[in-house]
XYZ file of C-alpha atoms in Angstrom:
700
model
C -67.013 337.986 -136.873
C -68.639 335.009 -134.589
C -71.630 333.110 -135.853
C -73.471 330.253 -133.934
C -75.405 327.991 -136.099
C -77.825 325.654 -135.045
C -76.613 322.143 -136.899
C -80.554 321.601 -137.311
C -80.385 324.667 -139.444
C -81.313 323.418 -143.146
C -79.302 323.902 -146.029
C -80.022 327.793 -148.236
C -80.879 329.301 -144.575
C -78.492 332.838 -145.161
C -76.793 334.657 -142.392
C -76.213 338.320 -142.570
C -71.981 339.467 -142.790
C -70.633 342.525 -141.631
C -69.995 344.046 -144.628
C -66.354 346.299 -145.548
C -66.079 349.493 -145.364
C -64.086 351.656 -148.036
C -64.145 355.607 -147.810
C -63.032 355.173 -151.473
C -66.081 356.010 -154.061
C -66.887 355.408 -157.285
C -64.526 352.363 -158.870
C -62.301 352.021 -156.470
C -65.188 351.167 -154.029
C -66.018 347.894 -152.677
C -66.141 346.076 -155.702
C -65.992 342.108 -154.484
C -66.346 339.888 -151.519
C -63.909 336.295 -151.428
C -64.712 333.297 -149.172
C -62.637 330.790 -148.273
C -62.959 327.502 -149.595
C -65.157 325.660 -147.239
C -67.503 322.744 -148.703
C -70.368 323.537 -145.981
C -70.605 327.190 -146.447
C -70.852 329.947 -150.023
C -71.734 333.321 -149.918
C -73.872 335.486 -152.277
C -73.140 339.266 -152.975
C -75.783 341.272 -152.937
C -75.476 345.507 -154.624
C -78.028 347.908 -152.734
C -79.716 350.816 -154.967
C -76.089 353.156 -154.024
C -74.128 350.434 -155.443
C -72.714 349.616 -151.883
C -71.713 345.609 -151.639
C -73.693 343.549 -149.254
C -72.661 339.678 -148.461
C -75.031 336.895 -146.948
C -73.332 333.148 -145.534
C -75.115 330.824 -146.885
C -75.266 327.022 -145.862
C -74.741 324.806 -148.828
C -75.419 321.074 -147.003
C -76.356 320.240 -143.398
C -74.241 320.614 -140.499
C -73.458 318.276 -138.144
C -71.750 319.093 -134.898
C -70.454 315.587 -133.607
C -68.243 315.561 -136.964
C -67.158 319.362 -136.764
C -68.277 321.204 -134.470
C -66.038 325.194 -135.027
C -65.839 326.649 -138.685
C -62.842 329.071 -139.404
C -63.778 330.502 -142.626
C -61.668 333.634 -144.044
C -64.362 336.820 -145.868
C -61.929 339.019 -148.563
C -63.345 341.986 -149.117
C -61.380 344.016 -152.582
C -62.092 347.023 -153.675
C -61.784 348.029 -158.213
C -59.292 350.443 -158.194
C -56.202 349.409 -159.576
C -54.135 348.480 -157.790
C -56.931 346.681 -155.856
C -56.694 346.621 -152.716
C -58.866 344.250 -150.384
C -59.052 343.405 -146.193
C -60.094 340.287 -144.914
C -62.354 339.249 -141.536
C -62.007 336.031 -140.083
C -65.030 334.538 -139.088
C -65.685 331.961 -136.350
C -68.421 329.834 -137.217
C -69.474 327.668 -133.542
C -72.376 324.815 -134.753
C -74.550 324.407 -132.060
C -75.124 321.154 -130.868
C -79.364 319.655 -130.988
C -80.048 316.149 -129.778
C -79.742 314.151 -132.879
C -77.526 311.008 -131.353
C -78.653 308.505 -129.228
C -76.349 307.088 -126.717
C -74.956 303.965 -127.712
C -72.628 301.025 -125.758
C -69.547 299.771 -126.699
C -71.207 295.832 -127.058
C -74.485 294.899 -127.161
C -74.218 292.115 -125.226
C -72.058 291.706 -122.171
C -70.641 289.019 -120.783
C -69.426 288.223 -116.860
C -68.432 286.107 -114.166
C -69.859 286.618 -110.259
C -68.378 284.865 -107.416
C -71.580 283.244 -105.366
C -71.132 284.807 -102.095
C -69.792 288.002 -103.060
C -69.682 290.426 -100.500
C -72.855 293.003 -100.887
C -71.072 296.332 -102.439
C -68.814 294.029 -104.306
C -68.225 295.952 -107.885
C -69.777 293.562 -110.755
C -68.443 296.198 -113.459
C -68.891 299.749 -114.611
C -71.299 300.312 -118.100
C -70.226 303.391 -119.974
C -72.960 304.721 -122.550
C -71.805 307.336 -125.737
C -73.593 310.201 -126.438
C -72.015 312.148 -129.530
C -74.094 315.121 -128.351
C -72.777 317.855 -125.277
C -74.408 319.410 -123.156
C -77.543 318.218 -121.520
C -78.063 316.597 -125.058
C -74.762 314.528 -123.735
C -76.119 313.655 -119.881
C -76.794 310.177 -119.922
C -78.845 308.351 -116.851
C -79.038 304.198 -116.918
C -81.478 302.391 -115.535
C -83.043 298.641 -116.372
C -84.758 297.990 -118.917
C -88.598 296.080 -118.289
C -86.615 292.848 -119.648
C -85.336 292.839 -115.911
C -86.635 290.315 -113.593
C -87.217 291.166 -109.715
C -84.879 288.721 -108.689
C -81.927 290.346 -110.782
C -82.667 293.684 -109.675
C -82.891 292.287 -105.774
C -79.435 290.977 -106.392
C -77.571 294.172 -108.370
C -77.908 297.348 -107.799
C -77.286 299.602 -110.656
C -76.243 303.441 -110.259
C -77.837 305.607 -112.264
C -75.101 308.331 -112.690
C -71.812 306.178 -113.438
C -73.608 302.653 -114.587
C -71.267 301.169 -111.695
C -73.403 297.250 -111.296
C -73.015 296.531 -107.357
C -74.163 293.122 -105.331
C -76.955 293.927 -103.864
C -77.641 290.714 -101.761
C -76.329 287.183 -101.311
C -75.662 285.109 -104.762
C -76.132 281.887 -104.377
C -75.272 279.751 -107.046
C -77.851 277.031 -106.344
C -80.761 279.603 -106.644
C -79.435 280.277 -109.797
C -76.399 279.983 -112.136
C -76.919 282.981 -114.430
C -78.647 286.505 -114.469
C -79.957 288.408 -117.502
C -79.615 292.149 -116.736
C -80.718 294.574 -119.259
C -79.802 298.233 -119.212
C -81.091 301.471 -120.841
C -79.048 304.753 -121.498
C -80.858 307.891 -121.777
C -79.610 311.051 -122.236
C -81.164 314.010 -121.379
C -82.230 316.160 -123.962
C -85.423 318.028 -124.796
C -86.298 314.981 -126.957
C -84.166 312.375 -124.801
C -82.837 309.330 -126.915
C -81.905 306.289 -124.994
C -79.668 303.241 -126.146
C -79.946 299.378 -124.555
C -77.333 297.181 -123.749
C -78.071 293.185 -121.916
C -75.452 291.667 -119.623
C -75.140 288.125 -118.696
C -73.841 287.637 -115.585
C -72.841 284.034 -114.461
C -72.414 282.785 -111.012
C -69.394 280.984 -110.154
C -69.718 278.154 -108.024
C -68.176 278.003 -104.695
C -68.611 274.645 -101.998
C -70.431 276.675 -100.058
C -73.041 273.610 -99.485
C -72.591 270.072 -97.417
C -73.249 266.965 -99.146
C -76.768 266.072 -97.582
C -78.416 262.386 -96.424
C -81.753 261.446 -96.569
C -83.036 257.687 -95.457
C -86.078 256.591 -96.224
C -87.844 252.684 -95.985
C -86.011 252.765 -92.368
C -86.773 249.978 -89.937
C -85.640 250.547 -87.028
C -86.596 247.337 -84.908
C -85.308 243.801 -86.368
C -85.466 240.225 -84.724
C -82.135 238.802 -84.044
C -82.698 235.939 -85.928
C -83.229 238.034 -89.209
C -81.939 236.897 -92.732
C -78.608 237.924 -93.662
C -79.189 240.458 -96.609
C -82.132 241.629 -94.858
C -83.450 245.711 -96.078
C -83.223 247.656 -93.364
C -82.951 251.424 -94.943
C -83.164 253.422 -98.443
C -80.491 256.112 -98.391
C -80.055 258.839 -100.939
C -77.296 261.280 -101.397
C -76.774 265.076 -102.869
C -75.027 267.873 -103.065
C -76.220 271.142 -104.572
C -72.848 272.410 -105.733
C -71.240 271.623 -109.462
C -68.753 269.939 -110.525
C -66.356 268.116 -107.963
C -67.948 270.313 -105.373
C -71.224 268.500 -106.507
C -69.644 264.914 -106.684
C -70.262 263.239 -102.881
C -69.458 259.912 -101.010
C -70.766 258.054 -99.001
C -69.095 255.416 -95.928
C -70.155 254.125 -92.741
C -68.522 254.728 -89.356
C -66.559 252.259 -88.607
C -68.145 249.513 -90.920
C -65.697 246.820 -90.489
C -67.174 246.414 -87.088
C -70.311 246.619 -87.903
C -72.847 243.513 -89.726
C -73.779 246.070 -92.592
C -73.212 246.611 -95.726
C -73.889 249.756 -98.313
C -75.501 248.505 -101.770
C -74.911 251.090 -104.043
C -78.815 250.580 -106.259
C -78.402 253.243 -108.307
C -76.921 256.656 -108.908
C -76.712 258.677 -105.666
C -78.969 255.782 -104.011
C -77.880 253.275 -101.116
C -79.537 250.757 -99.579
C -78.112 249.251 -96.161
C -78.620 244.996 -95.776
C -77.293 242.951 -93.479
C -74.420 241.123 -93.773
C -73.439 238.987 -90.829
C -75.549 237.724 -88.135
C -76.939 239.538 -85.375
C -76.712 238.996 -81.134
C -79.058 240.674 -79.063
C -77.441 239.562 -76.489
C -74.191 240.458 -77.719
C -74.812 244.201 -79.350
C -78.553 244.772 -78.342
C -78.746 248.135 -80.214
C -76.472 249.835 -83.146
C -75.962 252.975 -83.605
C -75.496 253.982 -87.235
C -73.503 256.660 -88.735
C -73.090 257.436 -92.620
C -70.939 260.381 -93.182
C -71.309 261.735 -97.100
C -67.960 263.655 -98.403
C -68.014 265.614 -101.427
C -64.681 266.189 -103.842
C -64.870 270.082 -103.450
C -61.645 272.152 -101.745
C -62.111 272.672 -98.793
C -64.071 269.269 -98.645
C -67.430 269.349 -96.645
C -68.907 266.553 -95.026
C -72.237 266.169 -93.364
C -73.024 263.026 -90.987
C -76.599 261.550 -90.132
C -77.210 258.570 -87.436
C -79.485 256.084 -87.175
C -80.394 253.233 -84.029
C -81.500 250.123 -84.615
C -82.807 248.158 -81.674
C -82.316 244.097 -82.243
C -85.451 242.548 -80.968
C -84.807 239.536 -79.023
C -86.011 235.858 -80.240
C -85.819 232.640 -77.174
C -82.114 231.575 -78.270
C -81.077 231.199 -75.418
C -81.182 228.547 -72.821
C -81.175 228.622 -69.305
C -77.331 228.484 -68.423
C -76.177 227.182 -64.547
C -73.332 229.122 -63.380
C -71.898 225.400 -62.257
C -72.780 221.931 -64.528
C -72.617 220.073 -60.980
C -73.842 221.671 -57.057
C -72.727 219.739 -54.003
C -74.311 220.676 -51.236
C -73.482 219.201 -47.468
C -75.985 219.938 -44.838
C -76.019 218.062 -41.575
C -78.099 216.153 -40.526
C -80.782 216.798 -38.071
C -81.607 219.529 -40.017
C -84.912 221.789 -39.597
C -87.490 220.696 -42.088
C -88.244 223.386 -44.545
C -85.242 225.042 -43.738
C -82.936 226.907 -46.754
C -80.426 224.672 -48.176
C -78.608 226.643 -50.730
C -80.496 228.928 -54.116
C -79.710 227.894 -57.383
C -80.030 230.591 -60.013
C -79.269 230.435 -63.454
C -78.901 233.023 -65.896
C -80.904 233.253 -69.353
C -79.168 236.320 -71.631
C -82.776 236.917 -73.276
C -85.702 239.307 -72.553
C -88.851 239.562 -71.264
C -90.895 236.703 -71.230
C -87.911 234.988 -72.478
C -85.867 235.661 -69.772
C -88.437 234.473 -66.599
C -87.341 231.077 -65.255
C -89.109 228.176 -63.180
C -87.438 225.908 -61.603
C -88.490 222.162 -60.597
C -86.982 219.216 -59.314
C -86.968 216.005 -62.391
C -88.719 213.309 -60.838
C -86.813 210.323 -59.319
C -87.440 207.754 -57.105
C -85.483 206.298 -54.265
C -85.962 203.238 -52.281
C -89.786 204.108 -53.484
C -89.602 207.561 -52.673
C -90.041 210.750 -54.987
C -87.458 213.547 -54.680
C -90.490 216.175 -54.274
C -91.558 214.355 -51.529
C -87.587 214.937 -49.823
C -86.981 218.490 -51.553
C -88.682 221.300 -52.754
C -87.411 223.866 -54.797
C -89.231 227.934 -54.977
C -89.703 227.869 -58.827
C -89.258 231.261 -59.499
C -86.126 231.970 -57.504
C -84.960 228.726 -57.425
C -84.631 228.496 -53.035
C -83.993 224.864 -52.432
C -85.212 223.514 -49.120
C -85.402 220.579 -47.289
C -88.509 218.651 -46.694
C -87.373 216.300 -43.878
C -84.549 215.666 -41.310
C -82.126 213.595 -42.545
C -80.065 210.632 -40.426
C -76.717 210.033 -41.453
C -76.822 207.149 -39.758
C -79.457 205.637 -42.358
C -79.030 207.977 -45.589
C -75.954 209.343 -46.830
C -76.201 210.794 -50.041
C -78.819 212.026 -52.384
C -78.488 212.851 -56.226
C -81.250 214.373 -58.318
C -81.530 216.939 -61.352
C -82.799 220.649 -61.335
C -84.325 222.152 -64.659
C -84.690 225.395 -65.176
C -86.838 226.795 -67.979
C -87.648 229.548 -69.435
C -90.832 231.085 -70.284
C -89.998 231.668 -73.787
C -91.934 230.114 -77.133
C -90.654 227.220 -77.746
C -89.409 227.083 -74.043
C -85.565 226.075 -73.513
C -84.383 224.273 -70.981
C -80.936 223.367 -68.938
C -80.671 220.997 -65.967
C -77.909 220.786 -63.568
C -76.872 218.178 -61.026
C -77.162 218.751 -57.475
C -75.606 215.793 -55.237
C -76.859 216.431 -51.381
C -74.364 215.463 -48.655
C -75.596 214.357 -45.271
C -72.601 215.372 -42.966
C -72.674 213.453 -39.567
C -73.471 214.814 -36.455
C -72.389 213.824 -32.821
C -75.766 213.131 -31.899
C -74.849 208.930 -31.527
C -73.258 207.721 -27.862
C -70.994 204.794 -28.385
C -72.802 200.932 -26.972
C -70.663 199.318 -24.907
C -71.052 195.551 -26.914
C -68.136 193.684 -24.294
C -68.748 192.771 -21.665
C -72.381 192.628 -22.632
C -74.488 193.247 -18.871
C -77.527 194.680 -18.028
C -78.814 198.127 -18.299
C -77.368 199.295 -14.856
C -75.958 196.272 -13.881
C -72.276 195.490 -13.050
C -69.659 193.298 -14.333
C -68.156 190.364 -12.132
C -64.995 189.272 -13.402
C -63.119 186.321 -11.937
C -59.127 185.929 -11.884
C -56.553 183.629 -10.646
C -55.043 185.314 -7.963
C -52.012 183.877 -9.179
C -51.961 185.340 -12.715
C -48.793 186.935 -14.161
C -48.169 190.593 -14.978
C -49.666 191.407 -18.266
C -52.588 189.414 -17.805
C -55.231 190.111 -20.031
C -58.663 190.637 -17.734
C -60.973 191.433 -19.855
C -61.766 193.341 -22.821
C -64.215 196.166 -23.456
C -65.882 197.145 -26.411
C -67.734 200.457 -27.456
C -68.997 200.761 -31.394
C -70.507 204.322 -32.299
C -72.737 204.187 -34.696
C -71.590 207.838 -36.261
C -68.721 208.052 -38.642
C -65.024 209.331 -39.088
C -64.130 211.566 -36.051
C -67.555 210.902 -33.843
C -67.395 207.311 -33.898
C -63.805 206.864 -33.229
C -63.758 205.286 -29.438
C -61.383 205.815 -26.421
C -61.116 204.351 -22.705
C -60.318 205.653 -19.811
C -60.359 204.172 -16.571
C -62.438 206.501 -14.352
C -62.419 204.663 -11.058
C -60.136 202.220 -10.203
C -59.386 200.287 -6.246
C -55.857 200.665 -7.606
C -54.612 202.147 -10.319
C -51.134 200.765 -9.492
C -52.243 196.821 -10.560
C -54.442 197.527 -13.539
C -54.082 199.606 -16.844
C -56.288 200.302 -19.848
C -55.422 200.606 -23.233
C -57.322 203.878 -24.944
C -57.243 202.532 -28.237
C -58.517 198.854 -28.103
C -60.197 198.682 -24.470
C -58.100 196.212 -23.125
C -57.668 196.076 -19.058
C -54.992 194.005 -17.794
C -52.616 193.402 -14.886
C -49.682 195.565 -14.748
C -48.040 193.373 -11.638
C -48.748 190.144 -9.777
C -50.800 190.199 -6.992
C -49.758 190.100 -3.681
C -51.321 189.132 -0.062
C -51.763 192.687 0.724
C -54.165 193.528 -2.171
C -57.937 192.921 -1.726
C -59.595 190.159 -3.160
C -62.506 192.332 -4.853
C -61.920 195.768 -7.252
C -63.839 197.705 -8.992
C -62.953 199.396 -11.934
C -65.203 202.205 -14.010
C -64.305 202.450 -17.722
C -65.300 205.033 -20.057
C -65.942 204.930 -23.686
C -66.003 208.524 -25.218
C -65.974 209.487 -28.857
C -63.937 211.611 -30.425
C -67.222 213.906 -31.463
C -67.548 218.077 -30.466
C -69.646 217.870 -28.205
C -68.139 214.606 -27.084
C -70.433 212.012 -25.924
C -69.529 208.676 -23.516
C -70.603 205.622 -22.005
C -69.546 204.046 -18.578
C -69.161 200.343 -17.859
C -68.944 198.983 -14.213
C -66.286 195.857 -13.770
C -65.983 194.132 -10.448
C -62.830 191.348 -10.182
C -62.433 189.018 -8.212
C -59.736 187.121 -7.261
C -59.609 183.539 -6.418
C -56.825 180.603 -5.961
C -57.824 178.275 -7.740
C -59.702 179.153 -10.839
C -62.973 176.962 -12.127
C -63.751 177.144 -15.445
C -67.337 177.674 -15.316
C -69.859 176.852 -18.278
C -70.831 180.032 -20.061
C -73.746 180.352 -22.172
C -73.927 182.423 -24.886
C -75.538 185.609 -24.536
C -77.456 187.471 -27.029
C -76.282 190.961 -27.439
C -79.521 192.881 -28.207
C -78.048 195.581 -30.758
C -79.985 199.149 -31.703
C -79.288 199.049 -34.960
C -80.270 196.418 -38.150
C -77.381 194.198 -38.129
C -78.689 192.547 -41.423
C -77.582 195.404 -43.923
C -76.670 195.367 -47.206
C -73.370 194.541 -46.897
C -74.088 191.722 -44.820
C -76.660 190.032 -47.178
C -73.917 190.115 -49.585
C -71.153 188.657 -47.497
C -73.936 185.775 -46.969
C -74.470 185.289 -50.731
C -70.515 185.271 -51.072
C -69.706 182.888 -48.630
C -72.807 180.347 -49.600
C -71.245 180.450 -52.830
C -67.878 179.300 -51.664
C -69.145 176.527 -50.068
C -71.224 175.639 -52.980
C -68.029 175.562 -55.322
C -66.257 174.457 -52.420
C -68.411 170.784 -52.016
C -68.807 170.449 -56.352
C -64.925 170.815 -56.493
C -64.440 167.947 -53.281
C -66.945 165.598 -55.250
C -65.381 166.115 -58.454
C -61.903 164.644 -57.099
C -63.513 162.348 -55.410
C -64.970 161.024 -58.922
C -61.963 161.448 -60.798
C -59.649 159.916 -58.080
C -62.245 156.736 -57.675
C -62.644 155.646 -61.683
C -61.005 153.085 -62.281
C -58.435 153.368 -65.584
C -58.213 151.170 -68.383
C -56.606 148.145 -68.692
C -53.817 148.413 -70.875
C -51.436 145.967 -72.413
C -47.555 146.660 -71.900
C -44.327 144.784 -73.034
C -43.332 142.045 -71.042
C -40.108 144.648 -69.847
C -42.561 147.453 -68.051
C -44.510 143.849 -66.442
C -41.498 143.284 -65.044
C -40.395 146.632 -64.079
C -44.006 146.960 -62.228
C -43.718 144.254 -60.283
C -40.036 145.056 -59.113
C -42.130 148.136 -58.219
C -44.831 146.976 -56.186
C -42.092 144.593 -53.879
C -40.302 148.434 -53.655
C -43.184 149.690 -52.488
C -44.039 147.009 -50.029
C -40.225 147.630 -48.665
C -40.937 150.492 -48.550
C -43.957 150.877 -46.843
C -43.214 148.879 -44.309
C -39.825 150.708 -43.337
C -41.850 154.033 -43.064
C -44.119 152.321 -40.829
C -41.193 151.653 -38.697
C -39.793 155.577 -38.880
C -43.188 156.454 -38.258
C -43.334 154.746 -34.844
C -39.836 156.067 -33.511
C -41.169 159.372 -34.966
C -43.781 159.875 -32.806
C -42.085 158.624 -29.917
C -39.864 161.301 -29.818
C -42.555 163.789 -31.185
C -44.540 166.507 -28.446
C -47.648 166.575 -28.452
C -48.946 167.901 -32.121
C -51.781 166.770 -34.113
C -52.452 164.233 -36.196
C -52.951 165.149 -39.186
C -50.772 168.175 -39.013
C -47.896 164.971 -38.093
C -48.884 163.257 -41.290
C -48.960 166.365 -43.512
C -45.621 167.450 -42.474
C -44.022 163.583 -42.345
C -45.539 163.276 -45.923
C -43.682 166.469 -46.999
C -40.446 165.096 -45.299
C -40.798 161.922 -47.099
C -41.808 162.781 -50.641
C -38.422 165.037 -49.862
C -36.587 161.937 -50.623
C -38.249 160.371 -52.721
C -39.735 157.751 -50.462
C -43.680 156.842 -50.354
C -45.305 158.209 -48.076
C -47.952 156.070 -46.458
C -50.447 157.266 -44.190
C -52.526 154.087 -42.327
C -54.506 154.904 -39.354
C -56.448 152.395 -37.506
C -59.203 151.667 -39.790
C -62.163 148.825 -40.141
C -60.873 145.647 -42.326
C -61.005 145.761 -45.481
C -60.497 149.661 -46.016
C -57.452 150.814 -48.584
C -54.709 153.095 -48.219
C -52.823 155.082 -50.929
C -49.722 155.094 -52.198
C -47.830 157.200 -53.788
C -43.954 157.163 -55.249
C -41.968 159.635 -55.889
C -38.788 157.876 -57.335
C -35.377 160.025 -57.875
C -32.499 158.968 -60.114
C -31.184 157.076 -56.646
C -34.272 155.660 -55.703
C -34.961 151.541 -55.888
C -37.740 151.648 -58.912
C -35.349 153.046 -61.403
C -34.771 151.277 -64.759
C -32.565 151.870 -67.918
C -36.048 152.373 -69.733
C -38.347 154.472 -67.441
C -36.522 157.097 -64.774
C -39.703 157.023 -62.774
C -43.057 155.923 -62.536
C -46.229 156.097 -60.125
C -48.411 153.628 -58.846
C -51.616 154.443 -57.614
C -53.971 152.480 -55.951
C -57.767 153.172 -55.618
C -59.487 152.182 -52.307
C -62.127 154.282 -50.256
C -60.839 157.136 -48.961
C -61.636 158.333 -45.338
C -61.650 162.002 -45.004
C -61.139 163.487 -41.285
C -63.554 166.781 -40.495
C -60.523 168.557 -38.821
C -59.029 168.705 -42.644
C -62.150 169.451 -44.190
C -62.680 172.434 -42.088
C -59.060 173.663 -42.215
C -59.323 172.916 -46.454
C -62.188 175.174 -46.503
C -60.466 178.226 -44.403
C -57.572 177.920 -46.926
C -59.866 178.649 -49.661
């Protein structure tokens, strides 16, 4: 027999079973029923009016399909005969399910790790809820409860049938470190039951965020004279990652070459300070690059660049390329002509760079430099304001200053040396022999002169300088080229041979004096030479040569002063010598022996004087015609070398004295045992001859 009984059937409920059939009657018919042991079921036997037995299956306690879904019982029917007979029947009793069990999860809370940036569709986990019921009562669907936020539902997808949780959108650790997912499992019974669980999804950080640099309080411009330690900018750094991925470092790109330093003021905050003096002329701007790097794997970095402009201050004076300029200007220049351009350089900017040029005032012979030269204040072009003459002015030395327009203004100066160059603008002037303009020079010479006789010397001067003043002489015309020669350098005209009876008495020469300039300038002179048999020396009156240039120059003035000074010193020296010579010596007491020697010396001196005079007479007779002063000077030297006394005694008026000098030697007549040398001087009025004074003057 097969019975289906709902598990919700209450205890005491009866179920009729099929009765057993026995063909016997009476006591041999069915007497009773027996049921196999069961704690859920029992049987009750009912007796009909006809004495037949009926059996009912009675439930003793509540059935639980989830505990035992099928019950197998054995029902035995026994008769009352002897021996008793019985028969059995199997009862297959199936407990029918009701929705009496709610779905449940293995644990109320699940904790899982989800890597950020996981691809969409990645399986996070699969939930498996259990329902002990069966059939539709055990069919479970999964869903989010009201406690699950919308943001969580946007990030994760839940399969309602299978309970799989998958990634639905990009998961960013920096947005949320974890998610709480509340899941409900509900069966499909008529009176559906449900179970809940909580899934805690923790996001594992990846190094997927680059570190960031934020710059505040930035000064984009600073003056180049800013003080060291000045704040330029405040820099903050951050990284949205965590752990090592979020630890960052800040550095300056090429910091060794930058005049800046980073000062860490607090956690993740730095101050950019000036560490070295700035110079706009060297580096006018700085591109400062900050590099921030994290410590994750792989390491990520980012950079940020700022530009710092350096503002100019007037800290540089103008500079000339040269400290000294030498300018050559050819004389006879055109007034207002450009001489040169003096350009200074100022590395500053704007008004600090604008230069003004001017000539520093200086007077030369009561003439200001600004009257001779002019400079363009804007570009430094230097002009000459007058025509220069090399023969009057040779050079100029002055200073030019360049000043900028900064505050305060800075300046520098340069020395300018203007040298006037000579131009061959002066014709040679023949000064000897002098003649009036256009006249002919006449020279008279004896006809008997020898070869090489100097007829005349032509002298020409040229006020130019160097090659322009170098004069050479040439014979432009001559009556007889074999008779005369001209030295091209000194201008001497000499005879090259003696005159013959065939040579005419009058000769005509034209001499040209030419300088060495380019083009060369020249002057000519015509000389008429007349020859005579007997030459009479005529009295020639000195003719003053008028020169067209100033003879009284500074050099002549210095020579006159020097000559006067020497003459004055010479006169003073002569007067002093005369005074010293004429001064009488003080009388001295001498021993008798010395007096005797002195008397002997006087006698010897007289004797020597007489002998010298006699010698002089013979010497004069034998000598040629010479100067009296030269003669006495040579005689004095000759006699003093012999150790004799020399006395010059010209014919003098009565009463005049003379000078005696004795220079004794070892063999001289005045040698004694007490004294080997003595000198006797007798002071007398001196008579100086004009010739000796002139010779002494020129000697000095």
